[in-house]
Short mmCIF file of C-alpha atoms in Angstrom, two decimals:
data_model
loop_
_atom_site.label_atom_id
_atom_site.label_comp_id
_atom_site.label_asym_id
_atom_site.label_seq_id
_atom_site.Cartn_x
_atom_site.Cartn_y
_atom_site.Cartn_z
CA MET L 72 -6.55 -195.13 81.98
CA ASN L 73 -10.22 -196.00 82.55
CA GLU L 74 -10.97 -192.29 83.05
CA TRP L 75 -9.52 -191.46 79.62
CA PHE L 76 -11.50 -194.24 77.97
CA GLU L 77 -14.66 -193.03 79.69
CA ALA L 78 -13.91 -189.46 78.52
CA GLU L 79 -13.71 -190.66 74.90
CA GLN L 80 -17.02 -192.45 75.32
CA ARG L 81 -18.54 -189.24 76.66
CA VAL L 82 -17.35 -187.40 73.54
CA GLU L 83 -18.96 -190.03 71.31
CA ARG L 84 -22.18 -189.73 73.32
CA ALA L 85 -22.00 -185.93 73.03
CA HIS L 86 -21.80 -186.25 69.24
CA GLU L 87 -24.98 -188.38 69.18
CA LEU L 88 -26.75 -185.96 71.52
CA PHE L 89 -25.71 -182.99 69.38
CA GLU L 90 -27.08 -184.64 66.24
CA SER L 91 -30.40 -185.26 67.97
CA GLY L 92 -30.64 -181.65 69.11
CA ARG L 93 -30.05 -182.35 72.79
CA TRP L 94 -27.42 -179.65 73.10
CA GLU L 95 -27.52 -179.15 76.86
CA ASP L 96 -26.88 -182.86 77.42
CA ALA L 97 -24.11 -182.83 74.78
CA LEU L 98 -22.47 -179.88 76.50
CA ARG L 99 -22.55 -181.65 79.86
CA GLU L 100 -20.84 -184.73 78.38
CA LEU L 101 -18.15 -182.63 76.68
CA ARG L 102 -17.41 -180.70 79.85
CA ALA L 103 -17.05 -183.94 81.78
CA ALA L 104 -14.65 -185.31 79.14
CA ILE L 105 -12.56 -182.11 79.04
CA SER L 106 -12.27 -182.11 82.84
CA VAL L 107 -10.43 -185.43 82.46
CA ASN L 108 -8.27 -184.41 79.47
CA PRO L 109 -8.26 -180.65 78.85
CA TYR L 110 -5.64 -180.82 76.08
CA GLN L 111 -7.81 -182.31 73.32
CA GLY L 112 -8.29 -179.53 70.79
CA GLU L 113 -11.00 -181.46 68.94
CA TRP L 114 -13.11 -181.70 72.09
CA HIS L 115 -12.88 -177.95 72.67
CA PHE L 116 -13.88 -177.48 69.03
CA ASN L 117 -16.95 -179.70 69.51
CA MET L 118 -17.90 -177.77 72.62
CA GLY L 119 -17.61 -174.52 70.64
CA LEU L 120 -19.93 -175.90 67.97
CA THR L 121 -22.43 -176.92 70.65
CA LEU L 122 -22.35 -173.52 72.36
CA ASN L 123 -22.83 -171.82 68.99
CA ALA L 124 -25.89 -173.98 68.32
CA MET L 125 -27.24 -172.95 71.73
CA GLY L 126 -26.86 -169.26 70.87
CA ARG L 127 -23.89 -168.66 73.18
CA PRO L 128 -21.20 -167.39 70.77
CA ASP L 129 -19.18 -165.56 73.45
CA GLU L 130 -18.45 -168.85 75.20
CA ALA L 131 -17.90 -170.58 71.86
CA ILE L 132 -15.14 -168.12 71.02
CA ASP L 133 -13.17 -169.21 74.09
CA CYS L 134 -13.59 -172.85 73.09
CA PHE L 135 -12.39 -172.29 69.51
CA GLU L 136 -9.38 -170.35 70.78
CA ARG L 137 -8.44 -173.26 73.06
CA ALA L 138 -9.01 -175.64 70.15
CA LEU L 139 -6.44 -173.69 68.12
CA GLU L 140 -4.06 -173.70 71.07
CA PHE L 141 -4.16 -177.48 71.55
CA HIS L 142 -4.83 -178.67 67.99
CA GLY L 143 -2.80 -176.14 66.03
CA GLU L 144 -3.94 -174.05 63.06
CA ASP L 145 -6.80 -175.63 61.15
CA ALA L 146 -8.96 -173.99 58.48
CA GLU L 147 -12.25 -175.25 59.95
CA ILE L 148 -11.41 -174.12 63.50
CA LEU L 149 -10.30 -170.70 62.21
CA SER L 150 -13.50 -170.34 60.19
CA GLN L 151 -15.75 -171.31 63.10
CA LEU L 152 -13.90 -168.88 65.36
CA GLY L 153 -14.43 -166.15 62.77
CA LEU L 154 -18.14 -166.97 62.44
CA ALA L 155 -18.59 -166.80 66.22
CA LEU L 156 -16.91 -163.38 66.20
CA LEU L 157 -19.31 -162.24 63.48
CA ARG L 158 -22.24 -163.32 65.66
CA VAL L 159 -21.04 -161.00 68.43
CA ARG L 160 -20.49 -158.19 65.89
CA LYS L 161 -16.68 -158.22 65.94
CA PRO L 162 -15.95 -158.44 62.20
CA GLU L 163 -12.59 -156.68 62.48
CA GLU L 164 -11.37 -159.55 64.69
CA ALA L 165 -12.93 -162.20 62.43
CA VAL L 166 -11.22 -161.08 59.20
CA PRO L 167 -7.65 -162.28 60.04
CA HIS L 168 -8.96 -165.75 60.97
CA PHE L 169 -10.81 -166.12 57.65
CA GLU L 170 -7.78 -164.85 55.75
CA ARG L 171 -5.55 -167.40 57.48
CA ALA L 172 -8.10 -170.17 56.75
CA ALA L 173 -7.98 -169.21 53.05
CA GLN L 174 -4.19 -169.51 53.09
CA ILE L 175 -4.29 -172.94 54.76
CA ASP L 176 -7.02 -174.31 52.46
CA PRO L 177 -6.76 -172.49 49.10
CA ASP L 178 -9.03 -175.04 47.41
CA SER L 179 -12.06 -174.04 49.53
CA GLU L 180 -14.26 -171.10 48.69
CA LEU L 181 -15.79 -171.00 52.20
CA PRO L 182 -13.24 -168.65 53.84
CA TYR L 183 -13.84 -166.14 51.05
CA CYS L 184 -17.61 -166.53 51.51
CA HIS L 185 -17.18 -165.79 55.20
CA LEU L 186 -15.03 -162.78 54.33
CA ILE L 187 -17.93 -161.42 52.28
CA ALA L 188 -20.08 -161.48 55.44
CA ALA L 189 -17.31 -159.92 57.53
CA HIS L 190 -16.73 -157.02 55.15
CA THR L 191 -20.51 -156.52 54.90
CA GLN L 192 -20.65 -156.08 58.67
CA LEU L 193 -17.77 -153.62 58.36
CA GLU L 194 -19.81 -151.79 55.67
CA ASP L 195 -16.87 -152.23 53.29
CA HIS L 196 -19.05 -153.41 50.42
CA ASP L 197 -16.39 -152.95 47.73
CA GLN L 198 -14.13 -155.40 49.55
CA ALA L 199 -17.11 -157.73 50.04
CA GLU L 200 -17.49 -157.89 46.26
CA VAL L 201 -13.76 -158.58 45.83
CA MET L 202 -14.12 -161.55 48.18
CA PHE L 203 -17.15 -162.72 46.19
CA TYR L 204 -15.14 -162.81 42.96
CA LEU L 205 -12.32 -164.69 44.72
CA ALA L 206 -14.88 -167.24 46.00
CA CYS L 207 -16.25 -167.67 42.46
CA GLN L 208 -12.74 -168.31 41.11
CA VAL L 209 -12.48 -171.27 43.48
CA ASN L 210 -16.06 -172.53 43.05
CA ASP L 211 -18.64 -170.74 40.93
CA ALA L 212 -21.40 -173.18 41.95
CA SER L 213 -21.25 -172.57 45.70
CA PRO L 214 -24.46 -170.99 47.07
CA HIS L 215 -22.71 -169.42 50.08
CA GLY L 216 -20.91 -166.71 48.11
CA TYR L 217 -24.01 -165.70 46.16
CA PHE L 218 -26.10 -165.57 49.33
CA ASN L 219 -23.60 -163.50 51.31
CA VAL L 220 -22.99 -161.00 48.52
CA ALA L 221 -26.79 -160.67 48.16
CA VAL L 222 -26.93 -159.54 51.80
CA SER L 223 -24.29 -156.93 50.99
CA LEU L 224 -26.29 -155.78 47.97
CA LEU L 225 -29.49 -155.53 50.02
CA ASP L 226 -27.68 -153.38 52.57
CA ARG L 227 -26.82 -151.02 49.70
CA GLY L 228 -30.38 -151.05 48.34
CA GLU L 229 -29.37 -152.84 45.12
CA ALA L 230 -32.47 -155.02 45.00
CA ASP L 231 -32.21 -156.15 41.37
CA ARG L 232 -28.68 -157.52 41.71
CA ALA L 233 -29.53 -159.06 45.09
CA ALA L 234 -32.59 -160.82 43.63
CA TRP L 235 -30.46 -162.22 40.78
CA CYS L 236 -27.90 -163.62 43.24
CA LEU L 237 -30.60 -165.11 45.46
CA ASN L 238 -32.32 -166.75 42.51
CA ARG L 239 -28.93 -168.25 41.64
CA VAL L 240 -28.73 -169.63 45.19
CA ARG L 241 -32.22 -171.07 44.79
CA ARG L 242 -31.28 -172.81 41.54
CA ILE L 243 -28.23 -174.37 43.20
CA ASP L 244 -30.04 -175.34 46.42
CA GLU L 245 -33.74 -174.49 46.75
CA ASN L 246 -33.66 -175.39 50.45
CA TYR L 247 -30.73 -173.11 51.29
CA PRO L 248 -31.41 -171.50 54.71
CA ASP L 249 -33.14 -168.12 54.56
CA VAL L 250 -32.92 -167.81 50.77
CA TYR L 251 -36.66 -167.18 50.39
CA ALA L 252 -36.65 -164.74 53.32
CA ARG L 253 -33.93 -162.67 51.67
CA LEU L 254 -35.55 -162.99 48.25
CA GLY L 255 -38.77 -161.66 49.79
CA GLU L 256 -36.77 -158.73 51.19
CA ALA L 257 -35.34 -158.03 47.72
CA TYR L 258 -38.74 -158.06 46.01
CA TRP L 259 -40.22 -155.93 48.80
CA LEU L 260 -37.42 -153.41 48.28
CA LYS L 261 -38.26 -153.38 44.57
CA GLY L 262 -41.92 -152.65 45.40
CA GLU L 263 -43.10 -156.07 44.19
CA GLN L 264 -45.25 -156.84 47.22
CA GLU L 265 -47.04 -159.93 45.87
CA ARG L 266 -43.77 -161.63 44.92
CA ALA L 267 -42.32 -160.73 48.31
CA TYR L 268 -45.43 -162.18 49.97
CA ARG L 269 -45.08 -165.49 48.08
CA CYS L 270 -41.38 -165.76 48.97
CA LEU L 271 -42.01 -165.19 52.67
CA LEU L 272 -44.80 -167.80 52.62
CA ARG L 273 -42.37 -170.26 51.01
CA GLN L 274 -39.80 -169.48 53.72
CA LEU L 275 -42.37 -170.19 56.43
CA ARG L 276 -43.35 -173.48 54.81
CA LEU L 277 -39.72 -174.53 55.16
CA ASP L 278 -39.43 -173.13 58.71
CA PRO L 279 -42.83 -172.35 60.32
CA ALA L 280 -41.18 -171.00 63.49
CA ASP L 281 -38.97 -168.47 61.67
CA VAL L 282 -39.70 -165.43 63.83
CA ASP L 283 -37.89 -162.94 61.58
CA SER L 284 -39.89 -164.05 58.53
CA LEU L 285 -43.15 -163.96 60.49
CA MET L 286 -42.34 -160.39 61.53
CA ASP L 287 -41.45 -159.39 57.97
CA LEU L 288 -44.62 -160.97 56.62
CA GLY L 289 -46.73 -159.19 59.24
CA GLU L 290 -45.19 -155.84 58.34
CA LEU L 291 -45.61 -156.54 54.63
CA LEU L 292 -49.28 -157.47 55.07
CA ASN L 293 -49.86 -154.31 57.06
CA GLU L 294 -48.27 -152.31 54.25
CA MET L 295 -50.56 -154.14 51.80
CA ASP L 296 -53.56 -152.97 53.88
CA ARG L 297 -54.37 -156.44 55.17
CA PRO L 298 -54.37 -155.72 58.92
CA LEU L 299 -56.23 -158.85 60.09
CA GLU L 300 -53.73 -161.14 58.38
CA ALA L 301 -50.87 -159.01 59.69
CA ALA L 302 -52.18 -159.34 63.26
CA GLU L 303 -52.36 -163.11 62.87
CA LYS L 304 -48.65 -163.23 61.93
CA PHE L 305 -47.66 -161.07 64.89
CA ARG L 306 -49.74 -163.27 67.22
CA ARG L 307 -47.90 -166.32 65.89
CA VAL L 308 -44.63 -164.61 66.80
CA THR L 309 -45.83 -164.13 70.38
CA GLU L 310 -46.79 -167.82 70.51
CA VAL L 311 -43.28 -168.85 69.44
CA GLU L 312 -41.56 -166.14 71.50
CA PRO L 313 -43.90 -164.67 74.16
CA THR L 314 -41.41 -161.94 75.17
CA HIS L 315 -40.99 -160.56 71.63
CA ALA L 316 -41.56 -156.86 72.36
CA GLU L 317 -41.66 -155.77 68.71
CA ALA L 318 -44.48 -158.20 67.89
CA HIS L 319 -46.53 -156.92 70.84
CA PHE L 320 -45.82 -153.35 69.67
CA HIS L 321 -47.19 -154.11 66.20
CA LEU L 322 -50.27 -155.75 67.70
CA GLY L 323 -50.83 -152.65 69.80
CA ASP L 324 -50.43 -150.41 66.77
CA LEU L 325 -52.97 -152.46 64.79
CA SER L 326 -55.42 -152.25 67.72
CA LEU L 327 -54.90 -148.49 67.87
CA GLN L 328 -55.58 -148.16 64.14
CA ALA L 329 -58.80 -150.15 64.67
CA HIS L 330 -59.79 -147.81 67.58
CA ARG L 331 -59.60 -150.70 70.08
CA LEU L 332 -58.06 -148.52 72.77
CA ASP L 333 -58.16 -150.99 75.68
CA ALA L 334 -56.38 -153.71 73.68
CA ALA L 335 -53.85 -151.19 72.36
CA GLN L 336 -53.08 -149.86 75.83
CA MET L 337 -52.57 -153.36 77.24
CA ALA L 338 -50.21 -154.21 74.37
CA PHE L 339 -48.06 -151.07 74.73
CA GLU L 340 -47.88 -151.44 78.53
CA LEU L 341 -46.67 -155.01 78.01
CA VAL L 342 -44.06 -153.73 75.54
CA LEU L 343 -42.69 -151.38 78.21
CA ARG L 344 -42.55 -154.17 80.77
CA LEU L 345 -40.55 -156.28 78.32
CA HIS L 346 -38.42 -153.41 77.00
CA PRO L 347 -38.65 -150.22 79.12
CA ALA L 348 -36.73 -148.17 76.51
CA HIS L 349 -38.72 -149.34 73.49
CA PRO L 350 -39.01 -146.43 71.03
CA GLN L 351 -42.50 -145.00 70.52
CA ALA L 352 -44.27 -147.15 73.14
CA HIS L 353 -44.77 -144.14 75.45
CA GLN L 354 -45.70 -142.12 72.37
CA LYS L 355 -48.49 -144.54 71.48
CA LEU L 356 -49.75 -144.54 75.08
CA ALA L 357 -49.81 -140.74 74.92
CA ALA L 358 -51.94 -140.91 71.78
CA ILE L 359 -54.39 -143.19 73.59
CA ALA L 360 -54.49 -140.88 76.62
CA LEU L 361 -55.21 -137.86 74.39
CA ARG L 362 -58.09 -139.69 72.71
CA ARG L 363 -59.49 -140.27 76.18
CA GLN L 364 -58.94 -136.60 77.15
CA ARG L 365 -56.41 -137.58 79.81
CA HIS L 366 -53.99 -134.76 79.13
CA GLU L 367 -51.79 -135.05 82.22
CA GLU L 368 -51.31 -138.78 81.59
CA ALA L 369 -50.45 -137.99 77.96
CA ARG L 370 -47.88 -135.39 79.02
CA ARG L 371 -46.27 -137.89 81.39
CA HIS L 372 -45.83 -140.41 78.55
CA LEU L 373 -44.60 -137.73 76.18
CA ARG L 374 -41.95 -136.60 78.65
CA ALA L 375 -40.81 -140.23 78.93
CA GLU L 376 -40.64 -140.48 75.14
CA LEU L 377 -38.61 -137.26 74.93
CA ALA L 378 -36.11 -138.72 77.41
CA LEU L 379 -35.61 -141.65 75.03
CA LEU L 380 -35.38 -139.33 72.03
CA ASN L 381 -32.10 -137.98 73.37
CA SER L 382 -30.67 -141.37 74.33
CA GLU L 383 -29.19 -144.29 72.39
CA ALA L 384 -32.73 -145.59 71.94
CA GLU L 385 -33.66 -142.51 69.88
CA PRO L 386 -36.33 -143.57 67.37
CA ALA L 387 -35.59 -143.11 63.69
CA GLU L 388 -39.28 -142.85 62.79
CA GLY L 389 -42.38 -141.32 64.27
CA ARG L 390 -40.88 -137.96 65.27
CA GLU L 391 -43.43 -136.06 63.24
CA GLU L 392 -46.24 -137.91 65.01
CA LEU L 393 -44.52 -137.20 68.31
CA ALA L 394 -44.41 -133.49 67.52
CA GLN L 395 -48.12 -133.45 66.67
CA LEU L 396 -48.94 -135.22 69.93
CA LEU L 397 -46.86 -132.65 71.82
CA LEU L 398 -48.86 -129.88 70.18
CA ASP L 399 -52.14 -131.63 71.04
CA ALA L 400 -50.95 -131.95 74.64
CA GLN L 401 -50.15 -128.21 74.76
CA MET L 402 -46.37 -128.74 74.84
CA PRO L 403 -45.35 -126.46 71.93
CA ARG L 404 -41.80 -125.77 73.11
CA GLU L 405 -40.99 -129.47 73.14
CA ALA L 406 -42.78 -129.88 69.79
CA ALA L 407 -40.59 -127.17 68.27
CA GLU L 408 -37.45 -128.93 69.53
CA VAL L 409 -38.53 -132.21 67.93
CA LEU L 410 -39.57 -130.53 64.68
CA THR L 411 -36.22 -128.74 64.48
CA LEU L 412 -34.62 -132.20 64.33
CA VAL L 413 -37.15 -133.38 61.74
CA VAL L 414 -36.59 -130.32 59.52
CA ALA L 415 -32.82 -130.77 59.74
CA GLU L 416 -33.25 -134.26 58.27
CA ASP L 417 -35.50 -133.04 55.43
CA PRO L 418 -34.95 -129.28 54.97
CA GLU L 419 -36.74 -129.10 51.60
CA ASP L 420 -40.14 -130.25 52.88
CA PRO L 421 -42.41 -127.17 53.18
CA ARG L 422 -44.99 -129.06 55.24
CA LEU L 423 -42.44 -129.80 57.97
CA ARG L 424 -41.32 -126.16 57.97
CA HIS L 425 -44.93 -125.09 58.42
CA GLN L 426 -45.46 -127.50 61.31
CA LEU L 427 -42.38 -126.03 63.00
CA ALA L 428 -43.82 -122.55 62.47
CA VAL L 429 -47.11 -123.62 64.09
CA ALA L 430 -45.18 -124.88 67.15
CA GLN L 431 -43.29 -121.58 67.34
CA PHE L 432 -46.53 -119.59 67.07
CA MET L 433 -48.13 -121.66 69.83
CA ASP L 434 -45.07 -121.11 72.02
CA GLY L 435 -45.45 -117.37 71.61
CA HIS L 436 -42.41 -116.89 69.34
CA LEU L 437 -44.31 -115.05 66.61
CA LEU L 438 -41.33 -113.47 64.82
CA GLU L 439 -39.45 -116.76 64.72
CA GLY L 440 -42.59 -118.51 63.46
CA ILE L 441 -43.06 -115.87 60.76
CA ARG L 442 -39.53 -116.47 59.45
CA THR L 443 -40.12 -120.21 59.39
CA CYS L 444 -43.49 -119.81 57.69
CA ARG L 445 -42.00 -117.57 54.99
CA HIS L 446 -39.37 -120.24 54.35
CA ALA L 447 -42.15 -122.81 53.87
CA ILE L 448 -43.82 -120.55 51.31
CA ARG L 449 -40.53 -120.08 49.46
CA LEU L 450 -40.40 -123.87 49.13
CA ASP L 451 -44.07 -124.01 48.04
CA PRO L 452 -45.36 -120.66 46.68
CA ASP L 453 -48.97 -121.95 46.73
CA TYR L 454 -48.97 -123.13 50.36
CA LEU L 455 -52.38 -121.75 51.34
CA LEU L 456 -52.41 -122.81 55.00
CA ALA L 457 -48.97 -121.28 55.58
CA MET L 458 -50.17 -117.99 54.09
CA HIS L 459 -53.25 -118.07 56.32
CA ASN L 460 -51.18 -118.63 59.46
CA LEU L 461 -48.62 -116.03 58.41
CA ALA L 462 -51.41 -113.47 57.99
CA LEU L 463 -52.83 -114.43 61.37
CA ALA L 464 -49.43 -113.99 63.05
CA HIS L 465 -48.97 -110.51 61.53
CA LEU L 466 -52.50 -109.63 62.67
CA GLN L 467 -51.65 -110.69 66.23
CA LEU L 468 -48.61 -108.40 66.07
CA GLY L 469 -50.86 -105.54 64.90
CA GLN L 470 -49.20 -105.51 61.46
CA VAL L 471 -52.46 -105.15 59.56
CA LYS L 472 -50.99 -104.24 56.16
CA ARG L 473 -48.69 -107.25 56.14
CA ALA L 474 -51.56 -109.47 57.21
CA GLY L 475 -53.62 -108.08 54.34
CA TYR L 476 -50.80 -108.80 51.89
CA TRP L 477 -50.72 -112.50 52.81
CA VAL L 478 -54.51 -112.79 52.73
CA ALA L 479 -54.46 -111.34 49.22
CA ARG L 480 -51.77 -113.85 48.22
CA ALA L 481 -53.86 -116.68 49.69
CA LEU L 482 -57.00 -115.58 47.84
CA GLU L 483 -55.04 -115.65 44.57
CA VAL L 484 -54.39 -119.33 45.25
CA ASP L 485 -58.00 -120.11 46.28
CA PRO L 486 -60.56 -117.29 46.19
CA HIS L 487 -63.21 -119.49 47.82
CA ASP L 488 -61.30 -120.72 50.89
CA THR L 489 -63.60 -120.12 53.88
CA ARG L 490 -60.84 -119.62 56.46
CA VAL L 491 -59.02 -117.06 54.36
CA ARG L 492 -62.24 -115.17 53.55
CA HIS L 493 -63.09 -115.09 57.26
CA LEU L 494 -59.60 -113.78 58.01
CA ARG L 495 -60.05 -111.09 55.33
CA THR L 496 -63.13 -109.92 57.21
CA ARG L 497 -61.17 -109.77 60.47
CA ILE L 498 -58.43 -107.74 58.79
CA ALA L 499 -61.01 -105.36 57.33
CA MET L 500 -62.43 -104.85 60.84
CA ALA L 501 -58.95 -104.33 62.26
CA THR L 502 -58.18 -101.81 59.51
CA LEU L 503 -61.40 -99.93 60.29
CA LYS L 504 -60.61 -99.83 64.01
CA GLN L 505 -57.13 -98.56 63.24
CA ARG L 506 -58.54 -95.73 61.09
CA ILE L 507 -61.00 -94.79 63.81
CA ARG L 508 -58.16 -94.65 66.37
CA ASN L 509 -56.21 -92.42 63.99
CA LEU L 510 -59.21 -90.12 63.60
CA PHE L 511 -59.84 -89.93 67.34
CA PRO L 512 -56.41 -90.28 69.02
#
């Protein structure tokens, strides 16, 4: 009997510790209590809440499931179980729990608000909006529904509607978690950089250690051409979270832009120690090596980047830069492979077509490069550089008349272009040599 009484005291102590933020101590007390009486659903529920607060949702899920087993169905337990499943990106498993919570407690809008988040994760945005309207029917003044549907709207790029919803949240509760961070995202998406900047500053006044907002603000400041302020934000991230690879990557990129090669190299090498598969880190180190004329070192980093390009860590951005670095490192075949991917993503960009043609020319595939170059000119009939390179390729193949045709086309675009005029002279000399050979076979 004394053991049971002591277990209840431990649970009360755990509640006090949880409220004061001493989660590890609270967890220890709850575990000790549950070891005495493992059939108390409420205690398992409290342990789930504690594990969630500690960022351990996988373990929290087990606790909430045991809480349901011993306590029976309860809307709050079902909702917390669903939220933990959302944190581990299992929205399809979370949905039935939220739906059951809505059936048990039809007077609460919260299950519908959680369903908005679940369907957003599932990328079923139409259903997310349906859940939003159901939440509003129960309580039109709840900030949770407006906030969650704003996240769905941001995912769809509907910045105006998202901003309206977030401003509604702000009017209901100006201290609602992350409302200014999301509002900054909405204004940024709309191209209103100053308003986005003010919102992110407001978010950081409420939560100075908000790493995500510090990162967003750093990226925004960099986009606003304020690199020193951007670097200060990224440094603050590394103070809060020293192993934040993305912050170190941005610091390295800013150092590279400022031509501080030693600092940039140290930053990117640290990124790879923290995250060996980080996209573009090897690429940036290759750029540094090329600036220092260390071509073999550059090729080694570029080969490592290419290995990542074909893996799950394949970067979504920077492929064009990667292709240019491959060309600079005398790796045209690999550059052509990368540019083929880039062109497939944007087939109507003549500049990308021309870059692919250059890689093909450098790799010795002149006929293939000629076809690609002609395609670029079809997309942009005044593409002078493409005409120049096309003429040069025909000249290399000994097709003097075709080379002359493209030089003439280029001179129609710009009669004073030095490179084209020089090439015209070369073609004239080649034509003369050809005539002499014909005269004296």
